[in-house]
Amino acid sequence: MEAIIASEYVTIGELVRLTETRYSTLKFYTEEGFLPFKQEEQKLTRRYPREATVERIAYIKQLREDGKTIPEIREILSEDDAGKLACYKQNKRND
């Protein structure tokens, strides 16, 4: 487990252990575009940025606990991502 926590990128199986979320749930979130990943061309293995993905899964879980539906979560995440992109572009202009 220490090696997983120290890794920059993790697999979906490692995310299951880190977040105590079912594999099928994480697979669904990935297919819905909720969890960004990088795919290794040779092995076709999806690698998730550990820290950001664990935080995002916790956020999705909180939204579900608050009674949000999947379409509502999709919209919220899209708005959050758009806001982060706008901030990133603004910071790049200021550099």
JSON list of C-alpha atoms in Angstrom, two decimals:
[
{"chain": "A", "resi": 1, "resn": "MET", "atom": "CA", "xyz": [0.00, 0.00, 0.00]},
{"chain": "A", "resi": 2, "resn": "GLU", "atom": "CA", "xyz": [2.90, 2.37, 0.70]},
{"chain": "A", "resi": 3, "resn": "ALA", "atom": "CA", "xyz": [4.11, 1.98, -2.89]},
{"chain": "A", "resi": 4, "resn": "ILE", "atom": "CA", "xyz": [0.65, 2.87, -4.19]},
{"chain": "A", "resi": 5, "resn": "ILE", "atom": "CA", "xyz": [0.45, 5.97, -2.00]},
{"chain": "A", "resi": 6, "resn": "ALA", "atom": "CA", "xyz": [3.89, 7.08, -3.20]},
{"chain": "A", "resi": 7, "resn": "SER", "atom": "CA", "xyz": [3.07, 6.62, -6.90]},
{"chain": "A", "resi": 8, "resn": "GLU", "atom": "CA", "xyz": [2.20, 9.55, -9.14]},
{"chain": "A", "resi": 9, "resn": "TYR", "atom": "CA", "xyz": [-0.09, 7.37, -11.28]},
{"chain": "A", "resi": 10, "resn": "VAL", "atom": "CA", "xyz": [-2.22, 4.39, -10.25]},
{"chain": "A", "resi": 11, "resn": "THR", "atom": "CA", "xyz": [-4.35, 1.73, -11.92]},
{"chain": "A", "resi": 12, "resn": "ILE", "atom": "CA", "xyz": [-8.08, 1.31, -11.42]},
{"chain": "A", "resi": 13, "resn": "GLY", "atom": "CA", "xyz": [-7.39, -1.65, -9.11]},
{"chain": "A", "resi": 14, "resn": "GLU", "atom": "CA", "xyz": [-5.18, 0.52, -6.94]},
{"chain": "A", "resi": 15, "resn": "LEU", "atom": "CA", "xyz": [-7.91, 3.19, -6.87]},
{"chain": "A", "resi": 16, "resn": "VAL", "atom": "CA", "xyz": [-10.32, 0.55, -5.58]},
{"chain": "A", "resi": 17, "resn": "ARG", "atom": "CA", "xyz": [-8.04, 0.02, -2.59]},
{"chain": "A", "resi": 18, "resn": "LEU", "atom": "CA", "xyz": [-7.29, 3.71, -2.02]},
{"chain": "A", "resi": 19, "resn": "THR", "atom": "CA", "xyz": [-10.90, 4.91, -2.19]},
{"chain": "A", "resi": 20, "resn": "GLU", "atom": "CA", "xyz": [-12.81, 1.82, -1.05]},
{"chain": "A", "resi": 21, "resn": "THR", "atom": "CA", "xyz": [-14.97, 2.16, -4.14]},
{"chain": "A", "resi": 22, "resn": "ARG", "atom": "CA", "xyz": [-16.19, -0.78, -6.19]},
{"chain": "A", "resi": 23, "resn": "TYR", "atom": "CA", "xyz": [-14.34, -1.57, -9.41]},
{"chain": "A", "resi": 24, "resn": "SER", "atom": "CA", "xyz": [-17.59, -1.43, -11.40]},
{"chain": "A", "resi": 25, "resn": "THR", "atom": "CA", "xyz": [-18.32, 2.05, -10.03]},
{"chain": "A", "resi": 26, "resn": "LEU", "atom": "CA", "xyz": [-14.88, 3.35, -11.00]},
{"chain": "A", "resi": 27, "resn": "LYS", "atom": "CA", "xyz": [-15.20, 1.74, -14.43]},
{"chain": "A", "resi": 28, "resn": "PHE", "atom": "CA", "xyz": [-18.57, 3.49, -14.87]},
{"chain": "A", "resi": 29, "resn": "TYR", "atom": "CA", "xyz": [-17.10, 6.85, -13.79]},
{"chain": "A", "resi": 30, "resn": "THR", "atom": "CA", "xyz": [-14.26, 6.36, -16.28]},
{"chain": "A", "resi": 31, "resn": "GLU", "atom": "CA", "xyz": [-16.64, 5.49, -19.11]},
{"chain": "A", "resi": 32, "resn": "GLU", "atom": "CA", "xyz": [-18.78, 8.54, -18.27]},
{"chain": "A", "resi": 33, "resn": "GLY", "atom": "CA", "xyz": [-15.68, 10.74, -18.51]},
{"chain": "A", "resi": 34, "resn": "PHE", "atom": "CA", "xyz": [-15.66, 11.65, -14.81]},
{"chain": "A", "resi": 35, "resn": "LEU", "atom": "CA", "xyz": [-12.12, 10.33, -14.23]},
{"chain": "A", "resi": 36, "resn": "PRO", "atom": "CA", "xyz": [-9.37, 11.53, -16.57]},
{"chain": "A", "resi": 37, "resn": "PHE", "atom": "CA", "xyz": [-6.60, 9.05, -17.31]},
{"chain": "A", "resi": 38, "resn": "LYS", "atom": "CA", "xyz": [-3.54, 8.44, -19.46]},
{"chain": "A", "resi": 39, "resn": "GLN", "atom": "CA", "xyz": [-3.34, 5.28, -21.47]},
{"chain": "A", "resi": 40, "resn": "GLU", "atom": "CA", "xyz": [-0.07, 3.47, -22.09]},
{"chain": "A", "resi": 41, "resn": "GLU", "atom": "CA", "xyz": [0.02, 2.67, -25.79]},
{"chain": "A", "resi": 42, "resn": "GLN", "atom": "CA", "xyz": [1.89, -0.62, -25.50]},
{"chain": "A", "resi": 43, "resn": "LYS", "atom": "CA", "xyz": [-0.11, -2.22, -22.71]},
{"chain": "A", "resi": 44, "resn": "LEU", "atom": "CA", "xyz": [-3.39, -0.32, -23.11]},
{"chain": "A", "resi": 45, "resn": "THR", "atom": "CA", "xyz": [-3.32, 0.17, -19.33]},
{"chain": "A", "resi": 46, "resn": "ARG", "atom": "CA", "xyz": [-5.17, 3.19, -18.01]},
{"chain": "A", "resi": 47, "resn": "ARG", "atom": "CA", "xyz": [-3.17, 5.17, -15.46]},
{"chain": "A", "resi": 48, "resn": "TYR", "atom": "CA", "xyz": [-4.89, 7.74, -13.27]},
{"chain": "A", "resi": 49, "resn": "PRO", "atom": "CA", "xyz": [-3.13, 10.68, -11.58]},
{"chain": "A", "resi": 50, "resn": "ARG", "atom": "CA", "xyz": [-3.32, 9.42, -7.99]},
{"chain": "A", "resi": 51, "resn": "GLU", "atom": "CA", "xyz": [-3.88, 12.54, -5.91]},
{"chain": "A", "resi": 52, "resn": "ALA", "atom": "CA", "xyz": [-6.27, 14.35, -8.27]},
{"chain": "A", "resi": 53, "resn": "THR", "atom": "CA", "xyz": [-8.30, 11.22, -8.96]},
{"chain": "A", "resi": 54, "resn": "VAL", "atom": "CA", "xyz": [-8.67, 10.26, -5.29]},
{"chain": "A", "resi": 55, "resn": "GLU", "atom": "CA", "xyz": [-9.90, 13.81, -4.58]},
{"chain": "A", "resi": 56, "resn": "ARG", "atom": "CA", "xyz": [-12.29, 13.70, -7.51]},
{"chain": "A", "resi": 57, "resn": "ILE", "atom": "CA", "xyz": [-13.74, 10.35, -6.41]},
{"chain": "A", "resi": 58, "resn": "ALA", "atom": "CA", "xyz": [-14.30, 11.76, -2.91]},
{"chain": "A", "resi": 59, "resn": "TYR", "atom": "CA", "xyz": [-16.05, 14.77, -4.50]},
{"chain": "A", "resi": 60, "resn": "ILE", "atom": "CA", "xyz": [-18.27, 12.51, -6.63]},
{"chain": "A", "resi": 61, "resn": "LYS", "atom": "CA", "xyz": [-19.13, 10.42, -3.56]},
{"chain": "A", "resi": 62, "resn": "GLN", "atom": "CA", "xyz": [-20.11, 13.60, -1.69]},
{"chain": "A", "resi": 63, "resn": "LEU", "atom": "CA", "xyz": [-22.29, 14.73, -4.59]},
{"chain": "A", "resi": 64, "resn": "ARG", "atom": "CA", "xyz": [-24.01, 11.30, -4.60]},
{"chain": "A", "resi": 65, "resn": "GLU", "atom": "CA", "xyz": [-24.57, 11.53, -0.84]},
{"chain": "A", "resi": 66, "resn": "ASP", "atom": "CA", "xyz": [-26.10, 14.97, -1.41]},
{"chain": "A", "resi": 67, "resn": "GLY", "atom": "CA", "xyz": [-28.62, 13.31, -3.71]},
{"chain": "A", "resi": 68, "resn": "LYS", "atom": "CA", "xyz": [-27.21, 14.48, -7.04]},
{"chain": "A", "resi": 69, "resn": "THR", "atom": "CA", "xyz": [-28.03, 12.39, -10.11]},
{"chain": "A", "resi": 70, "resn": "ILE", "atom": "CA", "xyz": [-25.46, 11.24, -12.65]},
{"chain": "A", "resi": 71, "resn": "PRO", "atom": "CA", "xyz": [-26.53, 13.93, -15.18]},
{"chain": "A", "resi": 72, "resn": "GLU", "atom": "CA", "xyz": [-26.27, 16.58, -12.44]},
{"chain": "A", "resi": 73, "resn": "ILE", "atom": "CA", "xyz": [-22.83, 15.32, -11.45]},
{"chain": "A", "resi": 74, "resn": "ARG", "atom": "CA", "xyz": [-21.73, 15.38, -15.10]},
{"chain": "A", "resi": 75, "resn": "GLU", "atom": "CA", "xyz": [-22.81, 19.02, -15.34]},
{"chain": "A", "resi": 76, "resn": "ILE", "atom": "CA", "xyz": [-21.14, 20.00, -12.06]},
{"chain": "A", "resi": 77, "resn": "LEU", "atom": "CA", "xyz": [-17.87, 18.33, -13.05]},
{"chain": "A", "resi": 78, "resn": "SER", "atom": "CA", "xyz": [-17.96, 19.95, -16.49]},
{"chain": "A", "resi": 79, "resn": "GLU", "atom": "CA", "xyz": [-18.46, 23.37, -14.91]},
{"chain": "A", "resi": 80, "resn": "ASP", "atom": "CA", "xyz": [-15.65, 22.71, -12.43]},
{"chain": "A", "resi": 81, "resn": "ASP", "atom": "CA", "xyz": [-13.30, 21.58, -15.21]},
{"chain": "A", "resi": 82, "resn": "ALA", "atom": "CA", "xyz": [-14.19, 24.60, -17.36]},
{"chain": "A", "resi": 83, "resn": "GLY", "atom": "CA", "xyz": [-13.48, 26.91, -14.40]},
{"chain": "A", "resi": 84, "resn": "LYS", "atom": "CA", "xyz": [-10.12, 25.27, -13.77]},
{"chain": "A", "resi": 85, "resn": "LEU", "atom": "CA", "xyz": [-9.21, 25.57, -17.45]},
{"chain": "A", "resi": 86, "resn": "ALA", "atom": "CA", "xyz": [-10.13, 29.26, -17.45]},
{"chain": "A", "resi": 87, "resn": "CYS", "atom": "CA", "xyz": [-7.98, 29.84, -14.35]},
{"chain": "A", "resi": 88, "resn": "TYR", "atom": "CA", "xyz": [-5.09, 27.95, -15.93]},
{"chain": "A", "resi": 89, "resn": "LYS", "atom": "CA", "xyz": [-5.30, 30.03, -19.13]},
{"chain": "A", "resi": 90, "resn": "GLN", "atom": "CA", "xyz": [-5.48, 33.26, -17.11]},
{"chain": "A", "resi": 91, "resn": "ASN", "atom": "CA", "xyz": [-2.42, 32.28, -15.07]},
{"chain": "A", "resi": 92, "resn": "LYS", "atom": "CA", "xyz": [-0.52, 31.43, -18.27]},
{"chain": "A", "resi": 93, "resn": "ARG", "atom": "CA", "xyz": [-1.33, 34.89, -19.69]},
{"chain": "A", "resi": 94, "resn": "ASN", "atom": "CA", "xyz": [-0.04, 36.53, -16.51]},
{"chain": "A", "resi": 95, "resn": "ASP", "atom": "CA", "xyz": [3.29, 34.64, -16.68]}
]
